[in-house]
Amino acid sequence: MKIDILTLFPEMFAPLKSSIIGRAASSGKIEINVIDIRDYTHDKHRKCDDSPFGGGAGMVMTAQPIVSAIEAVDPEHSALRIYMSPKGETFTQKKAVELAKRERLLILCGHYEGVDQRAIDLCIDEEISMGDYVLTGGEIPAMAVTDAVCRYVDGVINGESLSQESFSSGLLEYPHYTKPREFRGLIVPEVLISGNHAEIEKWRNKMAEELTKKRRPDIFNK
């Protein structure tokens, strides 16, 4: 899996060099390249934004450096090109699994008021949103998508862990406990230390159903 991320702020992506995703990249299971869009602008001052036609607040990212960067990074259009946008399809676990089947992704991070529509029309295959809210830019959403997708690449995370987590079975995940057995008066449920795996599985399924029904009735009733 190869992911190219285009941004005006490459320094924001340092977290992807840490933890599970960082180890997966170091071992060669995934490849993440962060590209500075400013390196492709024709403006001598490295400017990549301008005021919007029609007036209005804020600045809009200009088409030229974006298009030039995408054409340089993905000249054959071998990647699925994604623009992180609140106007896009809402990102889900199902979508993460779908994207993980791709060999290559290219993710464009907008900023300010957004991106000149012509860059989207010329270069982007689909738009993805993290939810019904707006952030200052697409960098945090791009990291979230990258993290969620890379978890499903072979060898990045144990397959059993993936099969038992929230949304994998259509339910939220059951509660977890570890040592010590008692902490500040709260005790681990007896069934989890019983050694009876059938009863443990039954308890976990029950907890998953109860949590989902309480917190996410929208998915419980599907």
XYZ file of N, CA and C in Angstrom:
666
model
N 0.839 -1.193 0.000
C 0.000 0.000 0.000
C 0.878 1.249 0.000
N 0.628 2.113 -0.979
C 1.354 3.378 -1.060
C 0.350 4.519 -0.963
N 0.633 5.484 -0.090
C -0.243 6.642 0.076
C 0.574 7.918 -0.081
N 0.165 8.755 -1.028
C 0.775 10.063 -1.222
C -0.182 11.114 -0.671
N 0.312 11.984 0.203
C -0.516 13.019 0.818
C 0.001 14.382 0.383
N -0.854 15.166 -0.250
C -0.483 16.494 -0.725
C -1.036 17.549 0.220
N -0.165 18.427 0.697
C -0.546 19.382 1.733
C 0.306 20.643 1.659
N -0.197 21.719 2.230
C 0.586 22.942 2.405
C 1.374 22.912 3.712
N 1.076 21.930 4.557
C 1.686 21.880 5.885
C 2.208 20.476 6.191
N 3.275 20.061 5.533
C 3.799 18.704 5.725
C 4.249 18.406 7.148
N 4.605 19.431 7.898
C 5.070 19.216 9.270
C 3.973 18.666 10.167
N 2.735 18.776 9.762
C 1.628 18.283 10.576
C 1.550 16.757 10.609
N 2.270 16.087 9.717
C 2.126 14.638 9.581
C 3.156 13.831 10.360
N 3.865 14.475 11.279
C 4.837 13.767 12.108
C 4.234 12.581 12.863
N 2.968 12.643 13.335
C 2.405 11.494 14.068
C 2.384 10.194 13.272
N 2.360 10.274 11.964
C 2.332 9.051 11.161
C 3.665 8.298 11.196
N 4.683 8.906 11.788
C 5.974 8.248 11.914
C 6.088 7.492 13.243
N 5.019 7.537 14.028
C 5.045 6.925 15.357
C 4.135 5.711 15.432
N 4.277 4.963 16.502
C 3.392 3.871 16.873
C 3.263 2.819 15.769
N 2.078 2.230 15.638
C 1.856 1.104 14.732
C 2.087 1.499 13.273
N 1.589 2.660 12.876
C 1.732 3.085 11.486
C 3.196 3.375 11.170
N 3.893 3.990 12.108
C 5.312 4.260 11.900
C 6.119 2.984 11.759
N 5.810 1.975 12.573
C 6.528 0.698 12.494
C 6.213 -0.017 11.177
N 4.962 0.078 10.743
C 4.583 -0.560 9.484
C 5.307 0.084 8.306
N 5.486 1.393 8.367
C 6.221 2.087 7.302
C 7.703 1.715 7.344
N 8.277 1.635 8.537
C 9.695 1.292 8.668
C 9.990 -0.118 8.171
N 9.015 -1.013 8.331
C 9.212 -2.394 7.901
C 8.862 -2.619 6.431
N 8.362 -1.582 5.771
C 8.063 -1.696 4.353
C 6.680 -2.222 4.020
N 5.841 -2.409 5.028
C 4.482 -2.908 4.761
C 3.626 -1.842 4.094
N 3.900 -0.588 4.421
C 3.210 0.531 3.786
C 4.239 1.600 3.430
N 3.868 2.467 2.509
C 4.727 3.597 2.138
C 3.876 4.854 2.168
N 4.280 5.829 2.981
C 3.551 7.088 3.094
C 4.483 8.226 2.692
N 4.083 8.962 1.674
C 4.868 10.097 1.196
C 4.067 11.378 1.396
N 4.652 12.346 2.076
C 3.997 13.633 2.298
C 4.639 14.659 1.362
N 3.827 15.235 0.493
C 4.320 16.140 -0.544
C 3.883 17.562 -0.242
N 4.827 18.495 -0.294
C 4.551 19.909 -0.063
C 4.076 20.537 -1.369
N 2.833 20.956 -1.398
C 2.257 21.555 -2.607
C 3.019 22.814 -3.022
N 3.586 23.510 -2.045
C 4.308 24.748 -2.359
C 5.515 24.498 -3.271
N 6.028 23.287 -3.267
C 7.177 22.979 -4.133
C 6.810 23.007 -5.610
N 5.524 23.054 -5.921
C 5.078 22.977 -7.307
C 4.423 24.265 -7.811
N 4.391 25.300 -6.986
C 3.795 26.547 -7.429
C 4.734 27.297 -8.367
N 4.161 28.033 -9.307
C 4.948 28.864 -10.223
C 5.210 30.246 -9.631
N 4.620 30.531 -8.489
C 4.779 31.828 -7.855
C 6.139 31.903 -7.154
N 6.875 32.941 -7.405
C 8.227 33.054 -6.848
C 8.230 33.182 -5.332
N 7.098 33.583 -4.772
C 6.993 33.701 -3.315
C 6.367 32.452 -2.694
N 6.216 31.401 -3.505
C 5.645 30.122 -3.079
C 4.193 30.260 -2.617
N 3.512 31.236 -3.146
C 2.118 31.463 -2.792
C 1.228 30.430 -3.466
N 0.268 29.893 -2.723
C -0.625 28.860 -3.256
C -2.095 29.164 -2.984
N -2.420 30.416 -2.660
C -3.807 30.774 -2.388
C -4.081 32.186 -2.870
N -5.349 32.506 -3.052
C -5.751 33.832 -3.494
C -7.183 34.078 -3.057
N -7.623 35.329 -3.191
C -8.983 35.685 -2.782
C -10.003 35.082 -3.741
N -11.185 34.757 -3.255
C -12.182 34.094 -4.093
C -12.876 35.033 -5.072
N -13.123 34.545 -6.274
C -13.972 35.285 -7.210
C -15.368 35.380 -6.610
N -15.995 36.541 -6.759
C -17.331 36.743 -6.208
C -17.313 37.304 -4.809
N -16.105 37.442 -4.245
C -15.983 37.993 -2.906
C -16.238 36.964 -1.827
N -16.103 37.398 -0.607
C -16.302 36.499 0.524
C -15.070 36.428 1.401
N -15.246 35.841 2.558
C -14.158 35.759 3.530
C -13.156 34.687 3.151
N -11.929 34.864 3.648
C -10.920 33.825 3.502
C -10.260 33.777 2.142
N -9.394 32.761 2.003
C -8.624 32.561 0.778
C -8.906 31.166 0.222
N -8.666 31.005 -1.072
C -8.904 29.732 -1.756
C -7.581 29.218 -2.317
N -7.308 27.936 -2.152
C -6.100 27.349 -2.719
C -6.200 27.353 -4.243
N -5.149 27.832 -4.893
C -5.167 27.962 -6.348
C -4.961 26.619 -7.048
N -5.489 26.530 -8.257
C -5.487 25.260 -8.986
C -4.099 24.838 -9.468
N -3.303 25.781 -9.943
C -2.052 25.429 -10.608
C -1.111 24.564 -9.772
N -0.737 24.981 -8.558
C 0.202 24.137 -7.798
C -0.367 22.776 -7.440
N -1.675 22.710 -7.212
C -2.302 21.424 -6.888
C -2.241 20.485 -8.077
N -2.671 20.985 -9.230
C -2.677 20.157 -10.441
C -1.257 19.746 -10.814
N -0.321 20.673 -10.724
C 1.072 20.357 -11.056
C 1.636 19.299 -10.114
N 1.313 19.398 -8.832
C 1.806 18.426 -7.853
C 1.217 17.043 -8.125
N -0.068 16.983 -8.379
C -0.703 15.691 -8.642
C -0.161 15.063 -9.911
N 0.006 15.847 -10.947
C 0.523 15.306 -12.208
C 1.968 14.839 -12.074
N 2.725 15.484 -11.197
C 4.112 15.077 -10.988
C 4.202 13.800 -10.147
N 3.365 13.715 -9.142
C 3.400 12.577 -8.223
C 2.730 11.346 -8.822
N 1.677 11.559 -9.587
C 0.886 10.450 -10.134
C 0.628 10.675 -11.629
N 1.677 10.684 -12.449
C 1.528 11.025 -13.875
C 0.648 10.059 -14.664
N 0.595 8.814 -14.244
C -0.199 7.805 -14.962
C -1.596 7.630 -14.368
N -1.913 8.403 -13.357
C -3.195 8.284 -12.645
C -3.397 6.843 -12.175
N -2.381 6.300 -11.556
C -2.471 4.938 -11.038
C -3.070 4.894 -9.637
N -3.141 6.040 -8.971
C -3.694 6.118 -7.615
C -5.159 6.515 -7.660
N -5.903 6.087 -6.647
C -7.232 6.633 -6.432
C -7.028 7.983 -5.757
N -7.501 9.035 -6.384
C -7.250 10.394 -5.909
C -8.427 10.890 -5.078
N -8.137 11.227 -3.833
C -9.172 11.602 -2.864
C -8.936 13.029 -2.380
N -10.004 13.792 -2.291
C -9.942 15.126 -1.704
C -10.708 15.100 -0.394
N -10.058 15.468 0.715
C -10.712 15.520 2.012
C -11.573 16.785 2.078
N -12.890 16.585 2.173
C -13.811 17.716 2.075
C -15.069 17.448 2.882
N -15.607 18.450 3.593
C -16.869 18.251 4.319
C -18.044 17.994 3.380
N -17.857 18.217 2.090
C -18.920 17.969 1.109
C -18.887 16.545 0.575
N -17.921 15.748 1.029
C -17.753 14.416 0.479
C -18.584 13.343 1.165
N -18.388 12.107 0.717
C -19.013 10.932 1.320
C -18.461 10.742 2.728
N -19.328 10.457 3.684
C -18.878 10.276 5.067
C -18.034 9.014 5.198
N -16.879 9.163 5.817
C -15.940 8.055 5.980
C -16.453 7.071 7.021
N -16.357 5.784 6.705
C -16.808 4.725 7.606
C -15.774 3.603 7.635
N -15.965 2.666 8.557
C -15.080 1.508 8.619
C -15.164 0.700 7.331
N -16.365 0.595 6.789
C -16.559 -0.116 5.526
C -15.738 0.529 4.415
N -15.701 1.857 4.402
C -14.922 2.569 3.393
C -13.430 2.328 3.602
N -12.995 2.269 4.851
C -11.583 2.013 5.141
C -11.162 0.652 4.589
N -12.003 -0.355 4.783
C -11.707 -1.689 4.268
C -11.648 -1.667 2.734
N -12.574 -0.939 2.141
C -12.609 -0.828 0.677
C -11.333 -0.171 0.137
N -10.910 0.918 0.774
C -9.714 1.631 0.321
C -8.449 0.814 0.543
N -8.443 -0.015 1.580
C -7.266 -0.831 1.875
C -6.983 -1.859 0.780
N -7.958 -2.133 -0.049
C -7.780 -3.082 -1.145
C -7.063 -2.449 -2.338
N -6.948 -1.140 -2.320
C -6.247 -0.419 -3.386
C -4.736 -0.525 -3.196
N -3.999 -0.521 -4.270
C -2.540 -0.544 -4.166
C -1.978 0.832 -3.865
N -2.719 1.877 -4.275
C -2.178 3.224 -4.111
C -3.300 4.237 -3.939
N -3.092 5.154 -2.999
C -4.017 6.264 -2.778
C -3.262 7.577 -2.857
N -3.927 8.608 -3.319
C -3.399 9.971 -3.270
C -4.448 10.811 -2.557
N -4.028 11.506 -1.505
C -4.966 12.294 -0.704
C -4.580 13.767 -0.751
N -5.516 14.587 -1.188
C -5.309 16.027 -1.237
C -5.934 16.677 -0.012
N -5.132 17.488 0.687
C -5.615 18.215 1.863
C -5.924 19.659 1.473
N -7.169 20.047 1.612
C -7.519 21.440 1.401
C -7.162 22.256 2.635
N -7.258 23.564 2.504
C -7.022 24.450 3.647
C -7.717 25.771 3.365
N -7.747 26.637 4.374
C -8.412 27.930 4.259
C -9.892 27.716 3.919
N -10.416 28.421 2.893
C -11.820 28.259 2.521
C -12.046 27.068 1.600
N -10.962 26.472 1.134
C -11.108 25.323 0.251
C -10.195 25.396 -0.956
N -10.545 24.603 -1.970
C -9.716 24.427 -3.159
C -10.464 24.912 -4.394
N -9.754 25.556 -5.313
C -10.339 25.951 -6.598
C -10.994 24.723 -7.241
N -12.265 24.832 -7.579
C -13.034 23.701 -8.083
C -12.401 23.069 -9.316
N -11.670 23.839 -10.087
C -11.061 23.291 -11.310
C -10.007 22.235 -11.007
N -9.313 22.377 -9.880
C -8.345 21.344 -9.490
C -9.066 20.044 -9.166
N -10.218 20.166 -8.528
C -11.018 18.984 -8.208
C -11.558 18.343 -9.481
N -12.112 19.161 -10.358
C -12.689 18.647 -11.602
C -11.646 17.961 -12.478
N -10.444 18.477 -12.501
C -9.391 17.944 -13.360
C -8.707 16.699 -12.798
N -8.618 16.614 -11.469
C -7.714 15.619 -10.890
C -8.304 14.649 -9.872
N -9.423 14.959 -9.286
C -9.904 14.182 -8.132
C -10.954 13.143 -8.544
N -10.826 11.937 -7.965
C -11.776 10.858 -8.242
C -12.966 10.871 -7.296
N -12.715 11.163 -6.026
C -13.812 11.206 -5.063
C -13.450 12.076 -3.869
N -14.495 12.560 -3.191
C -14.311 13.389 -1.999
C -14.801 12.617 -0.776
N -14.062 12.762 0.321
C -14.398 12.067 1.561
C -14.470 13.070 2.709
N -15.503 12.926 3.521
C -15.696 13.770 4.696
C -15.549 12.939 5.959
N -15.064 13.558 7.044
C -14.977 12.871 8.330
C -16.250 13.013 9.153
N -17.205 13.811 8.683
C -18.441 13.988 9.431
C -19.024 15.363 9.203
N -20.118 15.631 9.873
C -20.824 16.895 9.675
C -20.244 18.004 10.540
N -19.007 18.329 10.275
C -18.343 19.443 10.941
C -17.205 19.909 10.050
N -16.673 21.092 10.335
C -15.636 21.683 9.491
C -14.381 21.928 10.324
N -13.234 21.548 9.777
C -11.938 21.790 10.414
C -11.189 22.871 9.644
N -10.047 23.288 10.168
C -9.275 24.331 9.489
C -8.610 23.827 8.209
N -8.483 22.526 8.078
C -7.861 21.968 6.874
C -8.052 20.471 6.810
N -7.571 19.878 5.727
C -7.751 18.454 5.499
C -6.658 17.579 6.074
N -5.703 18.175 6.779
C -4.573 17.393 7.268
C -4.970 16.358 8.327
N -5.731 16.774 9.322
C -6.156 15.825 10.358
C -7.061 14.741 9.765
N -8.040 15.081 8.930
C -8.813 14.031 8.257
C -7.958 13.089 7.423
N -6.959 13.615 6.736
C -6.081 12.761 5.925
C -5.316 11.784 6.797
N -4.879 12.230 7.974
C -4.193 11.328 8.899
C -5.141 10.252 9.403
N -6.383 10.649 9.678
C -7.369 9.686 10.174
C -7.649 8.609 9.126
N -7.828 9.025 7.881
C -8.076 8.065 6.801
C -6.866 7.158 6.614
N -5.679 7.735 6.613
C -4.457 6.951 6.444
C -4.309 5.913 7.544
N -4.525 6.323 8.782
C -4.431 5.405 9.914
C -5.456 4.283 9.794
N -6.705 4.641 9.521
C -7.778 3.647 9.442
C -7.550 2.658 8.310
N -7.084 3.144 7.170
C -6.856 2.286 6.003
C -5.656 1.369 6.222
N -4.571 1.918 6.724
C -3.341 1.133 6.879
C -3.498 -0.002 7.883
N -4.405 0.137 8.818
C -4.641 -0.941 9.784
C -5.097 -2.216 9.089
N -5.705 -2.076 7.908
C -6.229 -3.238 7.191
C -5.245 -3.798 6.163
N -4.083 -3.225 6.076
C -3.050 -3.774 5.201
C -2.454 -5.008 5.876
N -2.257 -6.062 5.126
C -1.745 -7.323 5.680
C -0.473 -7.117 6.489
N -0.480 -7.637 7.709
C 0.716 -7.599 8.538
C 0.845 -6.391 9.433
N -0.035 -5.391 9.256
C 0.069 -4.191 10.095
C -0.507 -4.446 11.482
N -1.658 -5.125 11.541
C -2.311 -5.454 12.810
C -2.799 -6.896 12.751
N -2.767 -7.555 13.889
C -3.248 -8.934 13.982
C -4.686 -9.048 13.493
N -4.940 -10.027 12.635
C -6.261 -10.193 12.046
C -7.361 -10.417 13.057
N -7.056 -11.110 14.151
C -8.061 -11.367 15.181
C -8.511 -10.069 15.837
N -7.580 -9.149 16.042
C -7.924 -7.858 16.629
C -8.886 -7.096 15.737
N -8.650 -7.147 14.435
C -9.503 -6.433 13.483
C -10.918 -6.999 13.471
N -11.028 -8.310 13.625
C -12.342 -8.943 13.527
C -13.210 -8.707 14.750
N -12.594 -8.280 15.877
C -13.344 -8.144 17.124
C -13.575 -6.696 17.542
N -13.164 -5.727 16.731
C -13.289 -4.342 17.143
C -14.628 -3.737 16.725
N -14.868 -2.500 17.179
C -16.114 -1.817 16.865
C -16.339 -1.747 15.367
N -17.596 -1.947 14.965
C -18.088 -1.860 13.590
C -17.771 -3.071 12.734
N -16.797 -3.914 13.126
C -16.435 -5.058 12.293
C -17.582 -6.049 12.174
N -18.397 -6.151 13.233
C -19.532 -7.071 13.206
C -20.857 -6.330 13.160
N -20.801 -5.028 12.955
C -22.015 -4.231 12.966
C -22.384 -3.728 14.346
N -21.538 -4.014 15.340
C -21.781 -3.583 16.713
C -20.571 -2.817 17.243
N -20.790 -2.053 18.315
C -19.671 -1.444 19.019
C -18.952 -2.531 19.816
N -17.691 -2.285 20.117
C -16.900 -3.301 20.797
C -17.258 -3.389 22.280
N -17.153 -4.589 22.823
C -17.409 -4.842 24.239
C -16.319 -4.192 25.107
N -16.563 -3.990 26.425
C -15.563 -3.395 27.317
C -14.353 -4.323 27.512
N -13.194 -3.710 27.752
C -11.967 -4.470 28.011
C -11.479 -4.232 29.440
N -10.820 -5.237 30.002
C -10.239 -5.129 31.346
C -8.871 -5.813 31.357
N -8.000 -5.343 32.247
C -6.711 -6.004 32.465
C -6.356 -5.875 33.950
N -5.191 -6.321 34.354
C -4.783 -6.298 35.762
C -4.626 -4.856 36.254
N -4.915 -4.594 37.527
C -5.323 -5.534 38.577
C -6.815 -5.857 38.485
N -7.236 -6.885 39.193
C -8.633 -7.302 39.157
C -9.544 -6.253 39.797
N -9.027 -5.575 40.842
C -9.810 -4.534 41.511
C -9.066 -3.210 41.427
N -9.770 -2.150 41.062
C -9.157 -0.828 40.985
C -10.168 0.205 41.476
N -9.819 0.856 42.608
C -10.656 1.880 43.215
C -12.103 1.406 43.413
N -12.222 0.200 43.849
C -13.527 -0.348 44.167
C -14.266 -0.959 43.001
N -13.716 -0.846 41.820
C -14.346 -1.435 40.631
C -13.667 -2.766 40.330
N -14.477 -3.817 40.171
C -13.963 -5.171 40.019
C -14.263 -5.709 38.627
N -13.305 -6.403 38.070
C -13.470 -7.027 36.765
C -14.615 -8.039 36.838
N -15.517 -8.059 35.847
C -16.613 -9.039 35.847
C -16.099 -10.462 36.023
N -16.765 -11.209 36.905
C -16.343 -12.559 37.270
C -16.196 -13.473 36.062
N -17.059 -13.319 35.087
C -17.044 -14.216 33.931
C -15.712 -14.164 33.189
N -15.038 -12.997 33.204
C -13.807 -12.843 32.437
C -12.622 -13.576 33.052
N -12.749 -13.969 34.301
C -11.659 -14.727 34.934
C -12.101 -16.158 35.238
N -13.236 -16.544 34.678
C -13.786 -17.879 34.943
C -13.092 -18.971 34.143
N -12.482 -18.600 33.029
C -11.868 -19.600 32.162
C -12.864 -20.284 31.247
N -14.140 -19.941 31.368
C -15.186 -20.526 30.531
C -15.322 -19.678 29.267
N -14.685 -20.111 28.190
C -14.625 -19.288 26.983
C -15.982 -19.107 26.318
N -16.845 -20.095 26.421
C -18.185 -19.976 25.850
C -18.976 -18.880 26.574
N -18.873 -18.855 27.903
C -19.574 -17.843 28.680
C -18.963 -16.458 28.469
N -17.640 -16.414 28.319
C -16.966 -15.137 28.048
C -17.451 -14.557 26.724
N -17.538 -15.410 25.695
C -18.005 -14.967 24.385
C -19.448 -14.483 24.459
N -20.257 -15.198 25.227
C -21.669 -14.811 25.384
C -21.763 -13.443 26.067
N -20.942 -13.231 27.114
C -20.936 -11.953 27.830
C -20.494 -10.812 26.914
N -19.449 -11.062 26.149
C -18.949 -10.022 25.246
C -19.988 -9.644 24.186
N -20.667 -10.617 23.649
C -21.708 -10.342 22.656
C -22.849 -9.534 23.271
N -23.224 -9.921 24.504
C -24.295 -9.205 25.194
C -23.904 -7.754 25.452
N -22.664 -7.536 25.932
C -22.200 -6.171 26.199
C -22.144 -5.346 24.913
N -21.696 -5.957 23.824
C -21.618 -5.259 22.540
C -23.005 -4.831 22.075
N -23.974 -5.712 22.221
C -25.338 -5.386 21.815
C -25.925 -4.275 22.683
N -25.692 -4.360 24.005
C -26.238 -3.346 24.902
C -25.620 -1.975 24.650
N -24.295 -1.945 24.449
C -23.623 -0.678 24.173
C -24.108 -0.059 22.868
N -24.240 -0.900 21.847
C -24.664 -0.404 20.542
C -26.096 0.110 20.600
N -26.949 -0.625 21.260
C -28.349 -0.213 21.381
C -28.474 1.117 22.113
N -27.635 1.310 23.134
C -27.693 2.524 23.943
C -27.058 3.718 23.246
N -25.867 3.504 22.655
C -25.102 4.633 22.126
C -25.290 4.868 20.633
N -25.552 3.790 19.899
C -25.708 3.931 18.443
C -26.922 3.146 17.953
N -28.106 3.540 18.379
C -29.306 2.817 17.919
C -29.474 2.862 16.413
N -28.856 3.862 15.773
C -28.956 3.961 14.315
C -28.336 2.761 13.614
N -27.232 2.215 14.162
C -26.628 1.060 13.531
C -27.158 -0.252 14.124
N -27.652 -0.188 15.361
C -28.185 -1.403 15.989
C -29.449 -1.879 15.279
N -30.243 -0.945 14.794
C -31.520 -1.289 14.172
C -31.432 -1.567 12.687
N -30.209 -1.556 12.138
C -30.073 -1.816 10.705
C -30.299 -3.289 10.411
